[in-house]
Coordinates of C-alpha atoms in Angstrom, one line a residue:
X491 CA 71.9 -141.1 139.9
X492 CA 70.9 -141.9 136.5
X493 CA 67.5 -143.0 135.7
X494 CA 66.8 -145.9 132.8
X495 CA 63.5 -146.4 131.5
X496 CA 61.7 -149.5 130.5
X497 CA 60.4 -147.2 127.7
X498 CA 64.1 -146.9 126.0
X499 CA 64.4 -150.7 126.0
X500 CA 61.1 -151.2 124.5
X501 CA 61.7 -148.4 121.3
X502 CA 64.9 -151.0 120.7
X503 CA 63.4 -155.0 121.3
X504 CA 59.7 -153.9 120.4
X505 CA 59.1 -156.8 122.7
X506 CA 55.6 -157.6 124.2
X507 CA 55.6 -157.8 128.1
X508 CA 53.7 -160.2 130.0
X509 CA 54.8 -159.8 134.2
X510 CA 53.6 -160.6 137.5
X511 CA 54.4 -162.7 140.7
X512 CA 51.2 -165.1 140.6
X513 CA 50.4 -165.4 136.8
X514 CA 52.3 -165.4 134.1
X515 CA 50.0 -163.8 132.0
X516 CA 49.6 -160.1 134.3
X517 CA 50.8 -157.5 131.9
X518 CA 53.3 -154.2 133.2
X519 CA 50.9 -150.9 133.7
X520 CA 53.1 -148.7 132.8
X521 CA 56.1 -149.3 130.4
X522 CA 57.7 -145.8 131.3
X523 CA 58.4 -147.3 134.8
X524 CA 61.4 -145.3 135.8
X525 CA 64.2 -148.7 136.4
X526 CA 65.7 -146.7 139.8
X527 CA 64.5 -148.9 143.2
X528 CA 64.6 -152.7 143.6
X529 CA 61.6 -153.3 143.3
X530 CA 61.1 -152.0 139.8
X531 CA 64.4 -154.1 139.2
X532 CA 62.7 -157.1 140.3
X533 CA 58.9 -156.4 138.5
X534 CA 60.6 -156.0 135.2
X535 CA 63.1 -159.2 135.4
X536 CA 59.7 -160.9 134.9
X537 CA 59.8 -159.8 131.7
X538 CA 63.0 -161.0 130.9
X539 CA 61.9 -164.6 130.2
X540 CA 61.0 -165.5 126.4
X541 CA 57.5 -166.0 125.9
X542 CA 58.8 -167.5 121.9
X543 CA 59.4 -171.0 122.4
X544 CA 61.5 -173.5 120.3
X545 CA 59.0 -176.3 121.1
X546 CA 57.2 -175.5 117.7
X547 CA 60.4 -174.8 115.4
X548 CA 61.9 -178.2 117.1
X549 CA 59.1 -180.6 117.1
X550 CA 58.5 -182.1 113.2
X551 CA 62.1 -181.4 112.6
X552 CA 62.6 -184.8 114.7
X553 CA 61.8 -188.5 113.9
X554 CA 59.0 -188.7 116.4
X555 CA 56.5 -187.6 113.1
X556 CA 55.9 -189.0 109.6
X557 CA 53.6 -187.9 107.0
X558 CA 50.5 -189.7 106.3
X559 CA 49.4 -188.4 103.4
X560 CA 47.2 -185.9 101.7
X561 CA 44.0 -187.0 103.3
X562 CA 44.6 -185.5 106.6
X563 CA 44.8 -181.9 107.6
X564 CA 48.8 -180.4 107.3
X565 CA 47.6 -177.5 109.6
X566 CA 49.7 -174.5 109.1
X567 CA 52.6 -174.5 106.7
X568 CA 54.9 -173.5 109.8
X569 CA 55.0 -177.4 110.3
X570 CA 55.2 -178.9 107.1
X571 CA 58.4 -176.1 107.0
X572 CA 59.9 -177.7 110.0
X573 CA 59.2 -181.5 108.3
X574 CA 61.4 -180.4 105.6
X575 CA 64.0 -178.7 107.7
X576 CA 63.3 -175.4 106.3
X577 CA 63.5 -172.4 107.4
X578 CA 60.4 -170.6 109.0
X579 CA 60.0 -167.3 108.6
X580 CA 56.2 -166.8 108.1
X581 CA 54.5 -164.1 110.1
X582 CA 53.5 -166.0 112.9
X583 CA 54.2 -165.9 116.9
X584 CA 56.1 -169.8 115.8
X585 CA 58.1 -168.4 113.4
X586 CA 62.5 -168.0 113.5
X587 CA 62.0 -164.2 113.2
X588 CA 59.9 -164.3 116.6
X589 CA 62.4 -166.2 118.3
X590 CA 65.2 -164.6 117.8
X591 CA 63.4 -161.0 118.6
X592 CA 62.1 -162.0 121.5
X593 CA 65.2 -163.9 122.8
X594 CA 67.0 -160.7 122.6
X595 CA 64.5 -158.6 123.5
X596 CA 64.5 -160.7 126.9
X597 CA 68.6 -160.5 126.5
X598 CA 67.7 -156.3 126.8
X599 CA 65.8 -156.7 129.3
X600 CA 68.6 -158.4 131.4
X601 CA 71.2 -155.7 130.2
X602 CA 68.7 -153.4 131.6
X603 CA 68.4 -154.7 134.8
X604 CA 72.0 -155.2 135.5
X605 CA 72.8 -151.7 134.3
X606 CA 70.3 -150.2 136.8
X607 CA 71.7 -152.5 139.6
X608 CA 75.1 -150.9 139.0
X609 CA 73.4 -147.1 138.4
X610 CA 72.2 -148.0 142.3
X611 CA 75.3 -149.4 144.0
X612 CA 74.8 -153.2 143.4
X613 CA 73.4 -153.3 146.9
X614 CA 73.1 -156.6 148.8
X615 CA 69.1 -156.6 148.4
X616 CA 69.9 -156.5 145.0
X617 CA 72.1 -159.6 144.7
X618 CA 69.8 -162.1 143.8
X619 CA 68.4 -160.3 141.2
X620 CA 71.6 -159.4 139.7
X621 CA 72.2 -163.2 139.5
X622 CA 68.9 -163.2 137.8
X623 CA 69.4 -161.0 135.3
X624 CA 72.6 -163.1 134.6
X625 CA 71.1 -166.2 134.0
X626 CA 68.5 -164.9 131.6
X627 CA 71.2 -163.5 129.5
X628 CA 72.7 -166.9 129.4
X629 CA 69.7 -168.8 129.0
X630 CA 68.2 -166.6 125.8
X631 CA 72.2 -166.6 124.4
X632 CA 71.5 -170.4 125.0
X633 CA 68.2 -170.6 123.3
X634 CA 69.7 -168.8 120.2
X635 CA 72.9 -170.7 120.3
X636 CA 70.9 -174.0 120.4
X637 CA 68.7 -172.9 117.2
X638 CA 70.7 -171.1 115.4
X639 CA 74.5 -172.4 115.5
X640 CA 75.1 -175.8 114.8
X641 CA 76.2 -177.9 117.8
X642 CA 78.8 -177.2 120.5
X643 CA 81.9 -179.4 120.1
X644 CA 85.4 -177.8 121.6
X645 CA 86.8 -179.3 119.0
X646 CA 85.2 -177.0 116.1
X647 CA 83.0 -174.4 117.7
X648 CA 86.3 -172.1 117.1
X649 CA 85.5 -172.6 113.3
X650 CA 81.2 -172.3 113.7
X651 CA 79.4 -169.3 113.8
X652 CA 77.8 -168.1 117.5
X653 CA 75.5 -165.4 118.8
X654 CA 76.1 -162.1 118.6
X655 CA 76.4 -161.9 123.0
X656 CA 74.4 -159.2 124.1
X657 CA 76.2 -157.4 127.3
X658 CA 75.3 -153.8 126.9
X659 CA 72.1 -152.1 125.7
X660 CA 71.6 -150.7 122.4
X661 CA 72.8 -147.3 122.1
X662 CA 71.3 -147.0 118.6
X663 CA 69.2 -148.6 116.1
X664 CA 70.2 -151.1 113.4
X665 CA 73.4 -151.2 115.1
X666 CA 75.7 -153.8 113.4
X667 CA 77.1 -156.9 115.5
X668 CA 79.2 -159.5 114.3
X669 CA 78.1 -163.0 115.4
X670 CA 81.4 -164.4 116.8
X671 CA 82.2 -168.0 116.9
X672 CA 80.0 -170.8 118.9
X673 CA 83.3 -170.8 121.0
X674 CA 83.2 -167.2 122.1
X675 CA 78.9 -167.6 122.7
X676 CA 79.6 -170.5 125.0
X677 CA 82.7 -168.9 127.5
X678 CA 80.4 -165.4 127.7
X679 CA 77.3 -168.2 128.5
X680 CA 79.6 -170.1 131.3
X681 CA 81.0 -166.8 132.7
X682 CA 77.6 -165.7 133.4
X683 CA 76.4 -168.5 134.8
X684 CA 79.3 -169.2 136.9
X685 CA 78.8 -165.7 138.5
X686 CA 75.0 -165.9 138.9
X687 CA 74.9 -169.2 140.6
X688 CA 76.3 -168.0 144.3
X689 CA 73.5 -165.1 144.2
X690 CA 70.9 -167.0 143.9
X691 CA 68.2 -166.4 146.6
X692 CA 65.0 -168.2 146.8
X693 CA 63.7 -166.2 149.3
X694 CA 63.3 -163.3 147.3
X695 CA 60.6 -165.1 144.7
X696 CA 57.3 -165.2 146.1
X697 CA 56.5 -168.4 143.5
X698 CA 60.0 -169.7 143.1
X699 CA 59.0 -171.6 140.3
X700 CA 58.6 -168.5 137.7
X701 CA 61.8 -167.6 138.2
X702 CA 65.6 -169.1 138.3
X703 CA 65.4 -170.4 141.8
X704 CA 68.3 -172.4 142.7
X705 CA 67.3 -175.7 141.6
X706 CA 66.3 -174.0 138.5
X707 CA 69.4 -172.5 137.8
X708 CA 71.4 -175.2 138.6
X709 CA 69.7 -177.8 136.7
X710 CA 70.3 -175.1 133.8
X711 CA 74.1 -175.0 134.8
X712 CA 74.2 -179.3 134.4
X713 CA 72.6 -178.7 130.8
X714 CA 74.6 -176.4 129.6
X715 CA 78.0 -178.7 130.6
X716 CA 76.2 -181.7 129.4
X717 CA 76.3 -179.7 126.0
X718 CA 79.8 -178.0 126.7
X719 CA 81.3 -181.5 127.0
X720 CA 82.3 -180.8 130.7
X721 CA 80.5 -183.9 132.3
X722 CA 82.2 -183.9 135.8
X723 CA 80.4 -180.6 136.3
X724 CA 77.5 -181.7 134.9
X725 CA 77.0 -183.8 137.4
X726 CA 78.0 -181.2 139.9
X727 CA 75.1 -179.2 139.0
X728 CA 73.0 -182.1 138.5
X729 CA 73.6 -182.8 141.8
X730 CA 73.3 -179.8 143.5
X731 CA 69.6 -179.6 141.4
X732 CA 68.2 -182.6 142.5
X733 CA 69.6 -183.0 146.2
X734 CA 70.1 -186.3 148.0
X735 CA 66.7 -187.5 147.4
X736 CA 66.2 -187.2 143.4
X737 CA 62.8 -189.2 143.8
X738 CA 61.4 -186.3 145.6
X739 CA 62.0 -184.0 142.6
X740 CA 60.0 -186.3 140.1
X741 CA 56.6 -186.1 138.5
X742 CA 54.4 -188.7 141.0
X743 CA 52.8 -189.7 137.5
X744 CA 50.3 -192.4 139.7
X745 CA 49.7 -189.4 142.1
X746 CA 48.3 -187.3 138.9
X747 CA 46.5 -189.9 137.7
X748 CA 44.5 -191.2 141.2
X749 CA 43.9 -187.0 141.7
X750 CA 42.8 -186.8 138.1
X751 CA 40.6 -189.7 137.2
X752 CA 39.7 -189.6 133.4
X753 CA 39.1 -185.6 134.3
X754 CA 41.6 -185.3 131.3
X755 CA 41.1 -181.2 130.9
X756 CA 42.7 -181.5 134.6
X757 CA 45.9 -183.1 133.6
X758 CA 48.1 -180.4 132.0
X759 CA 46.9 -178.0 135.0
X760 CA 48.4 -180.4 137.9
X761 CA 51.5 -181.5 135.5
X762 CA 52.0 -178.2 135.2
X763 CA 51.6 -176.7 138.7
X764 CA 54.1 -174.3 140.3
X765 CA 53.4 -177.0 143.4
X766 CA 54.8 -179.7 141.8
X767 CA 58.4 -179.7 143.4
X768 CA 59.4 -181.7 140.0
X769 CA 58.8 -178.6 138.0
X770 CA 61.7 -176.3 138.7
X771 CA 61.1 -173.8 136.4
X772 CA 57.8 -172.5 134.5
X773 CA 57.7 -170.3 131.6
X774 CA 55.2 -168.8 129.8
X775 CA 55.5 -168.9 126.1
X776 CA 52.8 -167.7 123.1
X777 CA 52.0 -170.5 120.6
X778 CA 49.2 -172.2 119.0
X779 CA 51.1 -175.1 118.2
X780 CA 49.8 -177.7 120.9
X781 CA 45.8 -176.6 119.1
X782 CA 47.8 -177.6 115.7
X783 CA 49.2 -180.8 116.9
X784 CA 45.7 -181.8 117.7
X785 CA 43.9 -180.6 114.8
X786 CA 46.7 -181.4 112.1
X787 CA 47.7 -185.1 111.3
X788 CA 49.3 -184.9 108.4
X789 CA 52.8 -184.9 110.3
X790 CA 52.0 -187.4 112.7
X791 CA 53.1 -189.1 115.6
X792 CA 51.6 -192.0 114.3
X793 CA 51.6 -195.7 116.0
X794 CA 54.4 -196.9 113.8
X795 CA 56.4 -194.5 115.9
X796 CA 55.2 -194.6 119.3
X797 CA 54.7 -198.6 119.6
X798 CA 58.4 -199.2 118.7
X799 CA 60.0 -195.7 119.8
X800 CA 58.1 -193.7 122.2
X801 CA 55.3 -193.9 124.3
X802 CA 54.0 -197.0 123.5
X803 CA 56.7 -199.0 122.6
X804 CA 59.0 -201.5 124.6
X805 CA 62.3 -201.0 126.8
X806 CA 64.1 -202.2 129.7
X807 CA 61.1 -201.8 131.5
X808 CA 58.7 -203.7 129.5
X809 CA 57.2 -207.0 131.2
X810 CA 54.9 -210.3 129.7
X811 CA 51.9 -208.6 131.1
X812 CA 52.9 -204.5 130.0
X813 CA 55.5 -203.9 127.0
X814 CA 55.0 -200.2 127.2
X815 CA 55.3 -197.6 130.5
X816 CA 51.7 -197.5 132.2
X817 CA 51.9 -193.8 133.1
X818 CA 50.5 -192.6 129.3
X819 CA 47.6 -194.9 128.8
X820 CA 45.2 -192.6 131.0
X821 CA 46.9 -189.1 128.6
X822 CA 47.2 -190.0 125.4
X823 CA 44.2 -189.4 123.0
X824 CA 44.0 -189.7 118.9
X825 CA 43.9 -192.2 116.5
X826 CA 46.7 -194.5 114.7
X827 CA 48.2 -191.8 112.4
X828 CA 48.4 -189.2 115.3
X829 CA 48.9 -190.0 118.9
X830 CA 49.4 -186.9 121.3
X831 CA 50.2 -186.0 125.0
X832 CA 47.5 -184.2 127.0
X833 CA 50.5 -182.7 128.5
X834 CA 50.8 -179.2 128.3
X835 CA 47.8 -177.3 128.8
X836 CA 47.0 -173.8 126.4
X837 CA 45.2 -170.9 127.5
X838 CA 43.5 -168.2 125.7
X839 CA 44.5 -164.5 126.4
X840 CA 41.2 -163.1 125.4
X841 CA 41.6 -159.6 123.6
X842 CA 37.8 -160.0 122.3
X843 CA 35.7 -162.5 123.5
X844 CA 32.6 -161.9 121.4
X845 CA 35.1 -162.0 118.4
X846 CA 36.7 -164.9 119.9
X847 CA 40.1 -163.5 119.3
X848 CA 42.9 -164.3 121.5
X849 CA 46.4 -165.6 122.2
X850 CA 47.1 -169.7 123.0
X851 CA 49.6 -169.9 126.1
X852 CA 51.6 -172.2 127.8
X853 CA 53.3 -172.7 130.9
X854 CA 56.5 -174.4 129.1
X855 CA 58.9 -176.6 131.6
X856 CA 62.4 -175.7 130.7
X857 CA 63.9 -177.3 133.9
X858 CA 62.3 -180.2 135.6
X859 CA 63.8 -182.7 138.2
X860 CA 63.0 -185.5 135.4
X861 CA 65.3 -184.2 132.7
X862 CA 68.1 -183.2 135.2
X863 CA 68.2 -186.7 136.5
X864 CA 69.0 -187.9 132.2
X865 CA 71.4 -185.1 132.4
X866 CA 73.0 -186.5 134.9
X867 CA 72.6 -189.8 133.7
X868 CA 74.5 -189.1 130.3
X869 CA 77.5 -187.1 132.0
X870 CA 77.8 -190.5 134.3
X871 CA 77.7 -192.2 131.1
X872 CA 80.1 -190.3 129.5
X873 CA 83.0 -190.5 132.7
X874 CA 82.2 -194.3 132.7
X875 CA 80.2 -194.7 136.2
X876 CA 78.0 -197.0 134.7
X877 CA 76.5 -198.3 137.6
X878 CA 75.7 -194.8 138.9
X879 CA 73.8 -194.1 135.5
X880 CA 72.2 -197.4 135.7
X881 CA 70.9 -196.2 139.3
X882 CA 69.4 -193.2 137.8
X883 CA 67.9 -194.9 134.8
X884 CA 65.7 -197.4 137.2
X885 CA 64.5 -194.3 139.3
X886 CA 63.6 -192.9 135.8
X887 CA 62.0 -196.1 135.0
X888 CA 60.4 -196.5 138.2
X889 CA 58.7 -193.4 138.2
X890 CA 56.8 -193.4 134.8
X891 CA 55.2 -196.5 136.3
X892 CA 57.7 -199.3 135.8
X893 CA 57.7 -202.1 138.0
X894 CA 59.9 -201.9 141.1
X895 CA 62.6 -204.5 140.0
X896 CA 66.4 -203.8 139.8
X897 CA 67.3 -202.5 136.9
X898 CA 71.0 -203.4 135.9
X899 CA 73.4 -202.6 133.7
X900 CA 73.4 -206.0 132.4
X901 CA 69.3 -206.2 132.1
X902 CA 69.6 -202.3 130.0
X903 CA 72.2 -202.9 127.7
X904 CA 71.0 -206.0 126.7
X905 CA 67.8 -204.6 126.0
X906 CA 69.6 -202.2 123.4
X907 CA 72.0 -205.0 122.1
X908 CA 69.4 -206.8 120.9
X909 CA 67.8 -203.3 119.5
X910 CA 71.2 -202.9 117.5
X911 CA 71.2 -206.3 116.3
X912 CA 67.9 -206.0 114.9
X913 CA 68.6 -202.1 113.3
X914 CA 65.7 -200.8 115.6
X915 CA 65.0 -197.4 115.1
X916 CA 65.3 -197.1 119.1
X917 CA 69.3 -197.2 118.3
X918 CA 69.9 -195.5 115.6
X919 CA 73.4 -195.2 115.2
X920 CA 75.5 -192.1 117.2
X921 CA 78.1 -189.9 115.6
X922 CA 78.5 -187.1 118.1
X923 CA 81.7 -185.2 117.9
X924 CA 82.9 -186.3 121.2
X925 CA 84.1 -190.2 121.0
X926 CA 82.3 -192.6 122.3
X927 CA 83.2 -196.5 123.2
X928 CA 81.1 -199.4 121.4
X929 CA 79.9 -201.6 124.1
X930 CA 78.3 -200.7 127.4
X931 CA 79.0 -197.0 127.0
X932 CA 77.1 -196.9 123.6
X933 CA 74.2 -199.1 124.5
X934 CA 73.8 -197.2 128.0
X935 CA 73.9 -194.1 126.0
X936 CA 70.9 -195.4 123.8
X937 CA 69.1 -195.9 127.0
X938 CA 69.6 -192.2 128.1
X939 CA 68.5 -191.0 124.9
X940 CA 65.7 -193.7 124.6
X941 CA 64.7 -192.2 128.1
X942 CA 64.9 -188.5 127.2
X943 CA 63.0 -188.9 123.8
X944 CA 60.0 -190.4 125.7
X945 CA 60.5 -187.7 128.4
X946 CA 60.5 -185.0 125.9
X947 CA 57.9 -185.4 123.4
X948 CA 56.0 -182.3 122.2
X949 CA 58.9 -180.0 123.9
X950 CA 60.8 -180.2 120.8
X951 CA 63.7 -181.4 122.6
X952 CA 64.3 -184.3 121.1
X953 CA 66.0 -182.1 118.1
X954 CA 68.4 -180.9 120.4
X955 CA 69.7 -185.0 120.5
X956 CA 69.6 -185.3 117.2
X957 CA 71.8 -182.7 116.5
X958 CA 74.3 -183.1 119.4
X959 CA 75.1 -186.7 118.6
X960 CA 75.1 -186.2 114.9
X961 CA 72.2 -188.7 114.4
X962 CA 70.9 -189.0 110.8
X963 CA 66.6 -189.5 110.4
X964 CA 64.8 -189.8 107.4
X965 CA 61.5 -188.6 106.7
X966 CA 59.0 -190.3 104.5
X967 CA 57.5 -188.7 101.6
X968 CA 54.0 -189.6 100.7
X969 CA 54.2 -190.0 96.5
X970 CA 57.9 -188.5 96.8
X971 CA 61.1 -189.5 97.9
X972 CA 62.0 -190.0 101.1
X973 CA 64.5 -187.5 102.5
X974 CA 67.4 -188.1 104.8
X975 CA 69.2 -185.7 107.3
X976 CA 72.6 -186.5 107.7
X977 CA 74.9 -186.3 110.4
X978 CA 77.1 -183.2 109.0
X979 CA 73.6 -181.6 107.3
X980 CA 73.9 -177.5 107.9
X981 CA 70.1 -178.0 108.0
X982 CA 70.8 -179.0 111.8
X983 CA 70.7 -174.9 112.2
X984 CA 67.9 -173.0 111.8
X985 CA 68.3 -170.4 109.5
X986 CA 69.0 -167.0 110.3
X987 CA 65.5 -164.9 110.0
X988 CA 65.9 -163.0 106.7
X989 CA 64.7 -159.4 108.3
X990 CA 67.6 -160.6 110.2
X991 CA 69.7 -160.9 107.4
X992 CA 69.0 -158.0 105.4
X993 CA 70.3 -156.7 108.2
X994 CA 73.3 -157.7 107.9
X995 CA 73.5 -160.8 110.2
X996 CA 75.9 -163.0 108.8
X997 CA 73.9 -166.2 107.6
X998 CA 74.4 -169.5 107.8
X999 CA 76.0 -171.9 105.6
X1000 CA 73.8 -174.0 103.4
X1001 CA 76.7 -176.0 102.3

């Protein structure tokens, strides 16, 4: 049999390894583990999920910030890049360059895995963590796709560039790969998922929430549909994600809060908790960004975005008595140009205490029960079972603390109407590729969206909607002009890192 070594995949990705079953943040002893018993297949798929996230690349790209002016701190320059849409290639653990290393480093270390799983007879012990390894590779081909290629349409992702799609290991260095097109990234994406998904075994994870469990992976299989277009099986996987009791696969945001008190520290802990059966997946990633957020107002969520937009601000929810939903009042600290989320919490990886140097961490939520309930949401949206959607939105409603009323589709789309009538900033017009009806379907989809932007702040996510249904945002200028991002703008893809592209990887256009 022929032995593979976690040293040879670490001469190629030079990526840094952070494993373990109970903590994220337990690092491999011994990098010249020999890849040749299940075990050692299992210990190092650990190391297959990014620890780069797009959270800090995403966030100020979107119109949840606005500058307030030279007398506040702008923090690093990563994040007055990403106001500007530019690229980001500083020298930083935030930066594109990271990203895309370490998403194909963890793409290696899937190759790797699934290599030594053949090298041993694929045997049935090994199944689920076969299907593992497969859903890792689509995930980080995902991640890149999602930053780095403009959006998925079927309808011109023929004509975009893609991801190169990683399948085998490097056999040399500085090996060149042609990036494809976006259409050829998404089949290799659905072709792995499609085979993953009947593999999956919880029962081999001792903390099923570190690794694609089966919620997990089929919430992931619902979002990447959603994207692909295909919304009847996007709500198939939505489905099969969330169960016949969706409510008992969401945050309990009044539970947190009466086990919390103002114990504020303690918030980000429970939220997020390997225990909370609303967190299907939990990944580690490396990033000072949440400490920058804090300490950096100059790009803002200020209150003349969250009391009309976000957090603050009014929906089909809102009441005489409360416009805004309750659950944030007890989590949200800062002042009126910068209102943040005590939401995820950082750690410190200590490498010298008395020098008090160190590494921020997170334990970032790719896949909650939450998000897959929008997902499902929007696909319903999408195949015209409004009232179905309209279900799902009141269950969203209800659980960030709205009151217990029913929510129709008549009471929600009104809402927006009236949003549209007024040019809110709530509805800013759509232009995704896909066509989409005026009326009920438009003003249900503003409620989705709505939803999800208040769902996702700080994750960065919010980017991802701007981009998919080609919505144009402008960002103020303080003493310059303001600048707009329109809907066909090739500054809706990151781009490609230039190590990356003295390298010979085809970059984007600019035009």
């Amino acid at each position: 049999m022929k032995k593979i070594t976690l040293s040879t995949i670490l001469c190629l990705s030079g990526i840094l390894l952070l494993t373990g079953c109970d903590s994220f943040l337990d690092v491999e002893p011994d990098s010249r583990t020999k890849i040749d018993q299940p075990k050692k297949v299992k210990d190092l798929l650990v190391n297959g999920y990014p620890t780069v996230g797009t959270m800090p690349l995403f966030e100020h790209r979107t119109d949840n910030y606005q500058d307030n002016g030279f007398n506040y701190s702008s923090g690093s320059p990563f994040i007055q890049k990403n106001y500007f849409w530019q690229g980001v290639d500083d020298n930083i653990n935030e930066s594109s360059e990271q990203l895309w290393q370490n998403c194909y480093g963890c793409i290696s270390v899937a190759n790797l895995a699934l290599k030594s799983i053949e090298e041993m007879g694929t045997p049935d012990e090994l199944l689920p963590y076969k299907a593992e390894a497969l859903l890792l590779r689509a995930y980080n081909h995902f991640v890149l796709a999602n930053a780095f290629c403009l959006p998925y349409s079927p309808s011109t992702a023929a004509n975009h560039l893609g991801v190169h799609y990683m399948k085998e290991l490097e056999s040399k260095i500085g090996q060149h790969y042609d990036r494809g097109t976006l259409a050829q990234t998404y089949a290799e994406i659905e072709k792995d998922i499609l085979e993953a998904l009947p593999l999956v075994d919880d029962e081999v994870f001792q903390v099923p929430a570190y690794h694609f469990n089966s919620r997990a992976a089929n919430s992931f299989a619902a979002k990447f549909f959603l994207y692909s277009e295909k919304w009847q099986k996007a709500v198939k996987y939505a489905d099969l994600a969330l169960g016949r009791n969706p409510e008992n696969y969401l945050y309990d945001y009044a539970g947190i809060t009466a086990k919390i008190g103002s114990d504020l520290a303690s918030w980000p802990v429970v939220y997020s908790s390997y225990e909370d059966p609303a967190n299907f997946l939990i990944t580690p990633i490396t990033t000072g960004f949440l400490v920058e957020i804090f300490n950096a107002p100059r790009y803002g969520h200020a209150d003349a975005i969250a009391s009309e937009q976000t957090t603050n601000g009014p929906g089909p929810w809102s009441t005489a008595a409360q416009t805004a939903l309750p659950v944030f009042a007890p989590i949200m600290l800062g002042n009126s140009q910068n209102i943040y989320l005590v939401k995820y919490y950082p750690m410190i990886e200590w490498l010298d205490r008395l020098a008090g140097t160190g590494y921020y961490h997170t334990g970032y939520i790719p896949f909650n029960g939450d998000e897959t309930l929008l997902y499902r949401a929007e696909a319903n949206v999408m195949l015209k079972n409004y009232d179905t959607a309209t279900k799902d939105l009141g269950m969203w409603y209800k659980a960030f603390g709205a009151p217990n009323i029913d929510y129709s589709t008549k009471l929600i789309t009104d809402f927006y109407q009236a949003r549209v009538t007024k040019n809110s900033p709530v509805t800013k017009p759509l232009n995704p590729a896909f066509t989409i009806e005026a009326g009920t379907q438009t003003l249900l989809m503003h409620a989705v969206l709505h939803a999800r932007r208040i769902e996702t702040l700080e994750s960065g996510q919010r980017w991802e909607d701007i981009r998919r249904y080609g919505i144009e945002i402008t960002h103020n200028v303080v003493n310059g002009v303001p600048m707009t991002l329109t809907k066909d703008d090739p500054r809706r893809a990151l781009p490609i890192p230039l190590i990356n592209e003295a390298a010979g990887v085809e970059p984007n256009p600019t035009k």
